[in-house]
Tab-separated table of C-alpha atoms and ligand atoms in Angstrom:
chain	number	residue	atom	x	y	z
A	1	MET	CA	-18.789	-10.296	-0.454
A	2	SER	CA	-20.157	-10.888	3.090
A	3	ALA	CA	-19.149	-12.672	6.322
A	4	PRO	CA	-20.838	-15.545	8.162
A	5	TYR	CA	-20.897	-14.062	11.675
A	6	GLY	CA	-23.539	-12.924	14.163
A	7	PRO	CA	-25.099	-9.443	14.092
A	8	LEU	CA	-22.521	-6.730	13.613
A	9	THR	CA	-19.423	-8.856	14.009
A	10	ALA	CA	-17.113	-9.591	11.130
A	11	CYS	CA	-13.433	-10.197	10.540
A	12	ALA	CA	-11.364	-9.823	7.379
A	13	GLU	CA	-7.735	-9.774	6.365
A	14	ALA	CA	-5.670	-8.207	3.598
A	15	THR	CA	-2.030	-7.689	2.708
A	16	ALA	CA	-0.154	-4.532	1.737
A	17	ASN	CA	0.670	-3.646	-1.857
A	18	ILE	CA	3.791	-2.061	-3.322
A	19	ALA	CA	3.377	0.414	-6.163
A	20	MET	CA	5.442	0.108	-9.342
A	21	VAL	CA	3.879	3.365	-10.567
A	22	LYS	CA	3.374	5.489	-7.473
A	23	TYR	CA	0.281	7.249	-6.253
A	24	TRP	CA	1.281	10.690	-5.000
A	25	GLY	CA	-1.077	13.660	-5.091
A	26	LYS	CA	-4.832	13.985	-4.630
A	27	ARG	CA	-7.402	15.742	-6.780
A	28	ASP	CA	-9.781	15.441	-3.785
A	29	SER	CA	-8.309	14.975	-0.320
A	30	ILE	CA	-11.547	13.957	1.441
A	31	LEU	CA	-12.469	11.245	-1.057
A	32	ASN	CA	-8.787	10.343	-1.666
A	33	LEU	CA	-9.078	10.771	-5.423
A	34	PRO	CA	-5.665	10.581	-7.113
A	35	VAL	CA	-4.297	12.877	-9.789
A	36	ALA	CA	-3.269	9.859	-11.903
A	37	ASP	CA	-3.542	6.066	-12.282
A	38	SER	CA	-1.124	3.830	-10.367
A	39	VAL	CA	-0.080	0.166	-10.618
A	40	ALA	CA	0.944	-2.144	-7.758
A	41	LEU	CA	1.821	-5.686	-6.724
A	42	CYS	CA	-0.101	-7.043	-3.764
A	43	LEU	CA	1.976	-9.079	-1.295
A	44	ASP	CA	1.315	-12.722	-0.443
A	45	SER	CA	2.569	-12.454	3.161
A	46	PHE	CA	2.054	-10.624	6.448
A	47	PRO	CA	-1.719	-10.024	6.368
A	48	THR	CA	-3.362	-7.497	8.640
A	49	ARG	CA	-6.511	-8.803	10.338
A	50	VAL	CA	-9.373	-6.485	11.267
A	51	LEU	CA	-12.258	-7.363	13.568
A	52	VAL	CA	-15.358	-5.133	13.704
A	53	THR	CA	-17.963	-5.629	16.439
A	54	GLN	CA	-20.961	-3.713	17.710
A	55	ALA	CA	-20.011	-1.376	20.593
A	56	GLU	CA	-21.818	-0.157	23.699
A	57	THR	CA	-19.957	3.177	23.565
A	58	ALA	CA	-21.350	6.480	22.269
A	59	GLN	CA	-18.503	6.853	19.762
A	60	ASP	CA	-16.784	4.454	17.384
A	61	GLU	CA	-13.579	3.081	18.792
A	62	VAL	CA	-10.543	1.740	16.930
A	63	ILE	CA	-7.689	-0.146	18.576
A	64	TRP	CA	-4.627	-0.511	16.340
A	65	SER	CA	-1.887	-2.878	17.596
A	66	GLY	CA	-3.341	-2.535	21.108
A	67	ARG	CA	-3.456	1.308	21.091
A	68	PRO	CA	-6.562	3.491	20.667
A	69	VAL	CA	-6.565	5.487	17.427
A	70	GLN	CA	-7.116	9.225	18.028
A	71	PRO	CA	-8.462	11.974	15.772
A	72	PRO	CA	-7.632	12.929	13.057
A	73	GLN	CA	-6.625	9.344	12.152
A	74	LEU	CA	-9.925	8.086	13.564
A	75	GLY	CA	-11.732	10.136	10.902
A	76	ARG	CA	-10.337	7.824	8.199
A	77	PHE	CA	-12.379	4.974	9.720
A	78	GLY	CA	-15.313	7.328	10.346
A	79	ARG	CA	-15.717	8.124	6.626
A	80	ILE	CA	-16.168	4.437	5.828
A	81	LEU	CA	-18.537	3.845	8.761
A	82	ALA	CA	-20.641	6.909	7.832
A	83	LEU	CA	-21.178	5.545	4.340
A	84	LEU	CA	-22.103	2.086	5.672
A	85	ARG	CA	-24.562	3.573	8.181
A	86	GLU	CA	-26.225	5.446	5.365
A	87	ARG	CA	-26.409	2.331	3.149
A	88	SER	CA	-27.601	-0.037	5.918
A	89	GLY	CA	-29.861	2.287	7.931
A	90	LEU	CA	-28.167	0.933	11.107
A	91	ARG	CA	-27.096	3.553	13.632
A	92	CYS	CA	-25.081	1.532	16.188
A	93	THR	CA	-21.454	2.300	17.034
A	94	THR	CA	-18.561	-0.091	16.473
A	95	ARG	CA	-15.346	-1.281	18.042
A	96	THR	CA	-12.595	-2.151	15.571
A	97	GLU	CA	-9.404	-4.034	16.274
A	98	VAL	CA	-6.594	-3.778	13.735
A	99	ARG	CA	-3.994	-6.505	14.177
A	100	PRO	CA	-1.062	-6.187	11.775
A	101	GLN	CA	1.424	-9.061	11.610
A	102	LEU	CA	4.183	-6.535	11.057
A	103	PRO	CA	4.958	-3.502	13.192
A	104	ASP	CA	3.480	-0.424	11.500
A	105	ALA	CA	6.718	1.472	11.125
A	106	VAL	CA	8.485	-0.951	8.761
A	107	GLY	CA	7.306	1.046	5.760
A	108	LEU	CA	5.475	-1.797	4.050
A	109	ALA	CA	2.359	0.242	3.219
A	110	GLY	CA	0.583	-0.982	6.375
A	111	SER	CA	-2.404	1.310	5.909
A	112	SER	CA	-3.191	-0.279	2.535
A	113	ALA	CA	-3.687	-3.670	4.216
A	114	ALA	CA	-5.558	-2.276	7.219
A	115	PHE	CA	-8.130	-0.221	5.299
A	116	ALA	CA	-8.778	-2.950	2.721
A	117	ALA	CA	-9.498	-5.417	5.555
A	118	PHE	CA	-11.513	-2.796	7.456
A	119	ALA	CA	-13.700	-2.037	4.408
A	120	LEU	CA	-14.650	-5.712	4.042
A	121	ALA	CA	-15.080	-6.398	7.790
A	122	ALA	CA	-17.172	-3.258	8.333
A	123	SER	CA	-19.394	-3.776	5.273
A	124	ALA	CA	-19.964	-7.401	6.317
A	125	ALA	CA	-20.740	-6.309	9.889
A	126	PHE	CA	-23.315	-3.790	8.593
A	127	ARG	CA	-24.662	-6.436	6.195
A	128	VAL	CA	-24.032	-4.248	3.169
A	129	GLU	CA	-23.391	-6.348	0.063
A	130	MET	CA	-20.719	-4.824	-2.151
A	131	SER	CA	-19.097	-5.727	-5.443
A	132	GLU	CA	-15.295	-5.827	-5.488
A	133	ARG	CA	-15.306	-2.498	-7.325
A	134	GLU	CA	-17.482	-0.851	-4.647
A	135	LEU	CA	-15.354	-2.336	-1.884
A	136	SER	CA	-12.192	-0.989	-3.503
A	137	ALA	CA	-13.735	2.506	-3.665
A	138	LEU	CA	-14.845	2.162	-0.020
A	139	ALA	CA	-11.338	1.156	1.150
A	140	ARG	CA	-9.971	4.158	-0.794
A	141	LEU	CA	-11.796	6.497	1.612
A	142	GLY	CA	-9.536	5.278	4.447
A	143	SER	CA	-6.269	5.169	2.500
A	144	GLY	CA	-5.872	5.652	-1.238
A	145	SER	CA	-3.461	2.765	-1.688
A	146	ALA	CA	-5.875	0.420	0.161
A	147	SER	CA	-8.090	0.391	-2.933
A	148	ARG	CA	-5.358	-1.722	-4.630
A	149	SER	CA	-5.204	-4.270	-1.780
A	150	VAL	CA	-8.877	-5.201	-2.294
A	151	PRO	CA	-8.498	-7.065	-5.615
A	152	GLY	CA	-4.935	-8.248	-4.870
A	153	GLY	CA	-2.555	-9.712	-7.458
A	154	PHE	CA	-1.389	-7.118	-10.002
A	155	ALA	CA	-3.730	-4.168	-9.642
A	156	ARG	CA	-4.317	-0.859	-11.381
A	157	TRP	CA	-6.053	2.002	-9.606
A	158	HIS	CA	-8.070	4.040	-12.078
A	159	ARG	CA	-7.928	7.746	-11.387
A	160	GLY	CA	-11.536	8.168	-12.527
A	161	GLN	CA	-13.201	11.337	-13.781
A	162	GLN	CA	-16.272	11.697	-11.560
A	163	ALA	CA	-16.256	14.242	-8.729
A	164	ASP	CA	-17.980	11.735	-6.389
A	165	GLY	CA	-15.207	9.145	-6.888
A	166	SER	CA	-17.585	6.446	-8.142
A	167	ASP	CA	-15.211	5.543	-11.006
A	168	SER	CA	-11.995	5.720	-8.940
A	169	PHE	CA	-11.309	2.122	-7.909
A	170	SER	CA	-8.692	-0.585	-8.437
A	171	GLU	CA	-8.974	-3.751	-10.435
A	172	ARG	CA	-6.786	-6.803	-10.832
A	173	PHE	CA	-5.520	-7.111	-14.395
A	174	ALA	CA	-3.429	-10.244	-13.674
A	175	SER	CA	-3.690	-12.819	-10.908
A	176	ALA	CA	-0.818	-13.606	-8.553
A	177	LEU	CA	-0.233	-16.844	-10.496
A	178	HIS	CA	0.574	-14.861	-13.618
A	179	TRP	CA	4.197	-14.238	-12.525
A	180	PRO	CA	5.052	-16.563	-9.616
A	181	GLU	CA	8.830	-16.042	-9.949
A	182	LEU	CA	8.578	-12.384	-8.964
A	183	ARG	CA	10.042	-11.845	-5.464
A	184	LEU	CA	10.076	-8.723	-3.308
A	185	LEU	CA	12.702	-8.212	-0.623
A	186	ALA	CA	11.803	-5.378	1.740
A	187	VAL	CA	15.013	-4.211	3.383
A	188	ILE	CA	14.279	-2.708	6.782
A	189	VAL	CA	16.879	-0.116	7.708
A	190	SER	CA	14.675	1.809	10.121
A	191	ARG	CA	11.504	1.210	12.109
A	192	GLN	CA	11.044	4.869	13.028
A	193	PRO	CA	7.766	6.478	11.901
A	194	LYS	CA	8.267	8.624	8.808
A	195	PRO	CA	8.992	12.310	9.489
A	196	VAL	CA	6.180	13.546	7.201
A	197	SER	CA	2.983	11.546	6.587
A	198	SER	CA	2.035	10.640	3.004
A	199	THR	CA	-0.978	12.955	3.153
A	200	VAL	CA	1.056	15.972	4.327
A	201	GLY	CA	3.836	15.096	1.865
A	202	MET	CA	1.372	14.937	-1.041
A	203	ILE	CA	-0.138	18.316	-0.183
A	204	ARG	CA	3.247	19.967	0.303
A	205	THR	CA	4.769	18.615	-2.913
A	206	SER	CA	1.696	19.457	-4.998
A	207	ARG	CA	1.739	23.048	-3.693
A	208	THR	CA	5.460	23.742	-3.722
A	209	SER	CA	7.403	21.457	-6.077
A	210	ALA	CA	7.798	22.701	-9.652
A	211	LEU	CA	8.143	19.038	-10.682
A	212	PHE	CA	4.629	18.102	-9.568
A	213	PRO	CA	2.838	18.576	-12.944
A	214	LEU	CA	5.581	16.512	-14.618
A	215	PHE	CA	5.095	13.732	-12.079
A	216	ALA	CA	1.337	13.543	-12.669
A	217	ASP	CA	1.876	13.381	-16.452
A	218	GLN	CA	4.533	10.745	-15.968
A	219	CYS	CA	2.204	8.527	-13.891
A	220	SER	CA	-0.519	8.742	-16.528
A	221	ARG	CA	2.005	7.625	-19.152
A	222	LEU	CA	3.731	4.958	-17.036
A	223	ALA	CA	0.622	3.211	-15.652
A	224	PRO	CA	-0.467	1.595	-18.962
A	225	GLU	CA	3.199	0.832	-19.738
A	226	ALA	CA	3.652	-0.923	-16.381
A	227	GLN	CA	0.481	-2.906	-16.971
A	228	ALA	CA	1.762	-3.978	-20.415
A	229	ALA	CA	5.194	-4.892	-18.953
A	230	ILE	CA	3.543	-7.055	-16.302
A	231	GLU	CA	1.140	-8.654	-18.770
A	232	GLY	CA	4.125	-9.505	-20.989
A	233	ARG	CA	6.258	-10.540	-17.972
A	234	ASP	CA	8.911	-8.159	-19.273
A	235	PHE	CA	11.168	-7.740	-16.237
A	236	ASP	CA	13.564	-5.186	-17.770
A	237	ARG	CA	10.732	-2.943	-18.908
A	238	LEU	CA	9.038	-3.109	-15.510
A	239	ALA	CA	12.404	-2.375	-13.855
A	240	ARG	CA	12.876	0.844	-15.863
A	241	ILE	CA	9.334	2.028	-15.142
A	242	ALA	CA	9.350	1.218	-11.419
A	243	GLU	CA	12.732	2.841	-10.746
A	244	LEU	CA	11.776	5.938	-12.726
A	245	SER	CA	8.531	6.316	-10.767
A	246	ALA	CA	10.242	5.865	-7.376
A	247	GLN	CA	13.120	8.210	-8.291
A	248	THR	CA	10.695	10.888	-9.493
A	249	LEU	CA	8.641	10.595	-6.292
A	250	HIS	CA	11.750	11.199	-4.177
A	251	GLY	CA	12.875	13.997	-6.533
A	252	LEU	CA	9.509	15.643	-5.933
A	253	CYS	CA	9.945	15.335	-2.183
A	254	LEU	CA	13.443	16.833	-2.323
A	255	THR	CA	12.223	19.802	-4.362
A	256	ALA	CA	9.289	20.590	-2.034
A	257	SER	CA	9.523	23.567	0.296
A	258	PRO	CA	10.548	22.779	2.967
A	259	PRO	CA	12.142	19.653	1.458
A	260	ILE	CA	11.010	16.198	2.558
A	261	LEU	CA	13.784	13.667	2.967
A	262	TYR	CA	12.528	10.118	3.437
A	263	VAL	CA	15.847	8.448	2.587
A	264	ARG	CA	18.699	7.819	5.039
A	265	GLN	CA	22.390	7.239	4.525
A	266	ARG	CA	21.797	3.478	4.645
A	267	THR	CA	19.028	3.769	2.013
A	268	ILE	CA	21.491	5.383	-0.416
A	269	GLU	CA	24.081	2.691	0.299
A	270	LEU	CA	21.483	0.015	-0.441
A	271	LEU	CA	20.467	1.700	-3.690
A	272	GLU	CA	24.146	1.697	-4.670
A	273	LEU	CA	24.288	-2.010	-3.880
A	274	ALA	CA	21.171	-2.580	-6.032
A	275	CYS	CA	22.896	-0.804	-8.934
A	276	ASP	CA	25.952	-3.081	-8.484
A	277	LEU	CA	23.919	-6.269	-8.210
A	278	LYS	CA	21.778	-5.613	-11.235
A	279	ARG	CA	24.817	-6.006	-13.455
A	280	SER	CA	24.713	-9.747	-12.674
A	281	VAL	CA	21.116	-10.607	-11.628
A	282	PRO	CA	17.629	-9.448	-12.663
A	283	LEU	CA	16.950	-6.777	-10.070
A	284	PHE	CA	15.389	-3.385	-9.525
A	285	PHE	CA	14.463	-1.273	-6.531
A	286	THR	CA	11.491	0.739	-5.470
A	287	LEU	CA	11.060	3.074	-2.523
A	288	ASP	CA	7.882	4.359	-0.886
A	289	ALA	CA	7.587	7.375	1.381
A	290	GLY	CA	10.126	5.981	3.842
A	291	PRO	CA	13.743	4.856	4.126
A	292	ASN	CA	13.250	1.109	3.505
A	293	PRO	CA	13.979	0.088	-0.099
A	294	ILE	CA	12.312	-2.898	-1.731
A	295	PHE	CA	14.429	-5.001	-4.057
A	296	VAL	CA	12.434	-6.825	-6.733
A	297	THR	CA	14.011	-9.870	-8.362
A	298	LEU	CA	13.148	-13.245	-9.865
A	299	ALA	CA	13.391	-16.594	-8.059
A	300	PRO	CA	15.827	-18.245	-7.498
A	301	HIS	CA	18.007	-15.082	-7.425
A	302	ASP	CA	16.206	-13.837	-4.289
A	303	LEU	CA	18.376	-16.082	-2.128
A	304	SER	CA	21.703	-14.816	-3.476
A	305	VAL	CA	20.457	-11.202	-3.396
A	306	SER	CA	19.436	-11.581	0.276
A	307	ARG	CA	22.837	-13.073	1.069
A	308	GLU	CA	24.654	-10.190	-0.635
A	309	ILE	CA	22.579	-7.602	1.239
A	310	LEU	CA	23.168	-9.250	4.619
A	311	GLN	CA	26.862	-9.715	3.935
A	312	ARG	CA	27.277	-5.988	3.277
A	313	PHE	CA	24.756	-4.788	5.860
A	314	PRO	CA	24.409	-7.360	8.668
A	315	ASP	CA	22.276	-4.951	10.732
A	316	VAL	CA	19.310	-4.806	8.293
A	317	GLU	CA	16.283	-7.078	8.320
A	318	ILE	CA	14.865	-8.559	5.096
A	319	LEU	CA	11.225	-9.497	4.598
A	320	SER	CA	10.746	-11.732	1.599
A	321	CYS	CA	7.383	-11.873	-0.213
A	322	GLY	CA	5.804	-12.963	-3.457
A	323	VAL	CA	2.703	-11.606	-5.175
A	324	GLY	CA	-0.683	-12.633	-3.765
A	325	GLY	CA	-3.292	-11.097	-1.560
A	326	GLY	CA	-6.828	-9.965	-2.209
A	327	VAL	CA	-9.051	-9.105	0.742
A	328	ARG	CA	-10.869	-12.039	2.347
A	329	VAL	CA	-13.130	-12.909	5.231
A	330	ALA	CA	-11.079	-14.330	8.130
A	331	ASP	CA	-11.540	-16.258	11.326
A	332	PRO	CA	-11.388	-13.764	14.228
A	333	GLY	CA	-9.233	-16.173	16.323
A	334	PRO	CA	-5.767	-15.360	17.703
A	335	ILE	CA	-2.909	-14.586	15.357
A	336	ARG	CA	0.849	-14.257	15.749
A	337	SER	CA	1.755	-11.017	17.576
A	338	PRO	CA	3.801	-8.387	15.769
A	339	SER	CA	7.525	-9.110	16.090
B	401	LIG	O1	-2.367	5.371	0.680
B	401	LIG	P1	-1.478	6.372	1.292
B	401	LIG	O2	-2.192	7.629	1.556
B	401	LIG	O3	-0.755	5.820	2.502
B	401	LIG	O4	-0.328	6.758	0.216
B	401	LIG	C1	0.640	5.836	-0.189
B	401	LIG	C2	1.618	6.460	-1.091
B	401	LIG	C3	2.821	5.594	-1.457
B	401	LIG	O5	2.883	4.426	-0.678
B	401	LIG	C4	4.096	6.390	-1.193
B	401	LIG	C5	2.831	5.242	-2.937
B	401	LIG	C6	1.824	4.203	-3.372
B	401	LIG	O6	1.368	4.291	-4.512
B	401	LIG	O7	1.514	3.270	-2.591
């Protein structure tokens, strides 16, 4: 995969992915190696575009939604650039612009899109040819979940066994076309940044929650089951797996010391609504490390589900997506500003 631009300029875009079997907990926090496999759906909408160019500055610079990224967040980009400098032999510094279509705080796994796009744009800028597997492992250095946004579609992130992370990457086991009726409705109840970052939350839960070993075992068991449910387009089976994984993640967070509470009052009310609605329509929920639940349903029920949500909670915003994605080279031209 490489880009057709001048020396050290390249642009790429990718979309976020939503895990059905959650990644939570690292066996190596520098290389972002997970304790277990995870399975996710990559979104077809709201791509994040990343432009990498050669810089005149002494240090690498990253501008995210118009604001400079500061350490320690900058280090997540630095790990990827260090590896590319080593592979290419080029020593120049870079300026990176990250342009999400959605504001970062909506809880739609924004870092997964950004680091997948950054891995492709930066490797193309440094003229380093990479297979999809290598690119997925490279994106993982910035954000673990970004490894799943590289292949897109329905992706499984393999935990891997090697200490250097060379076998910890994601691969697509079904294309987006495999299940076109699947619809995701992200219900935005809050745009506030989460109180505890995923990285801090993972460390705290792994050190202090007695449930952590159970969670890791559960992920290892659920990942192949989720893959089989998706391959067989078995909605009810996927629903049971995805809800169990999300509930266990939040159970872990609640039992950490001090506890981590990502959910809000409105989140609970929406989960109650999901439980009501699923008596009459195919529906399940999932919830990442934030307060904004994602309802998963099958077309054409997405329209009636959206109506029901808005009728009960007129103040929420709903973002509707299908499955798609996969990182790609993009035109660096202007895009719609974040709303
Ligand atoms: O990739 P990170 O470090 O932002 O972690 C993401 C973790 C969850 O979104 C909560 C779960 C997942 O598997 O995407």
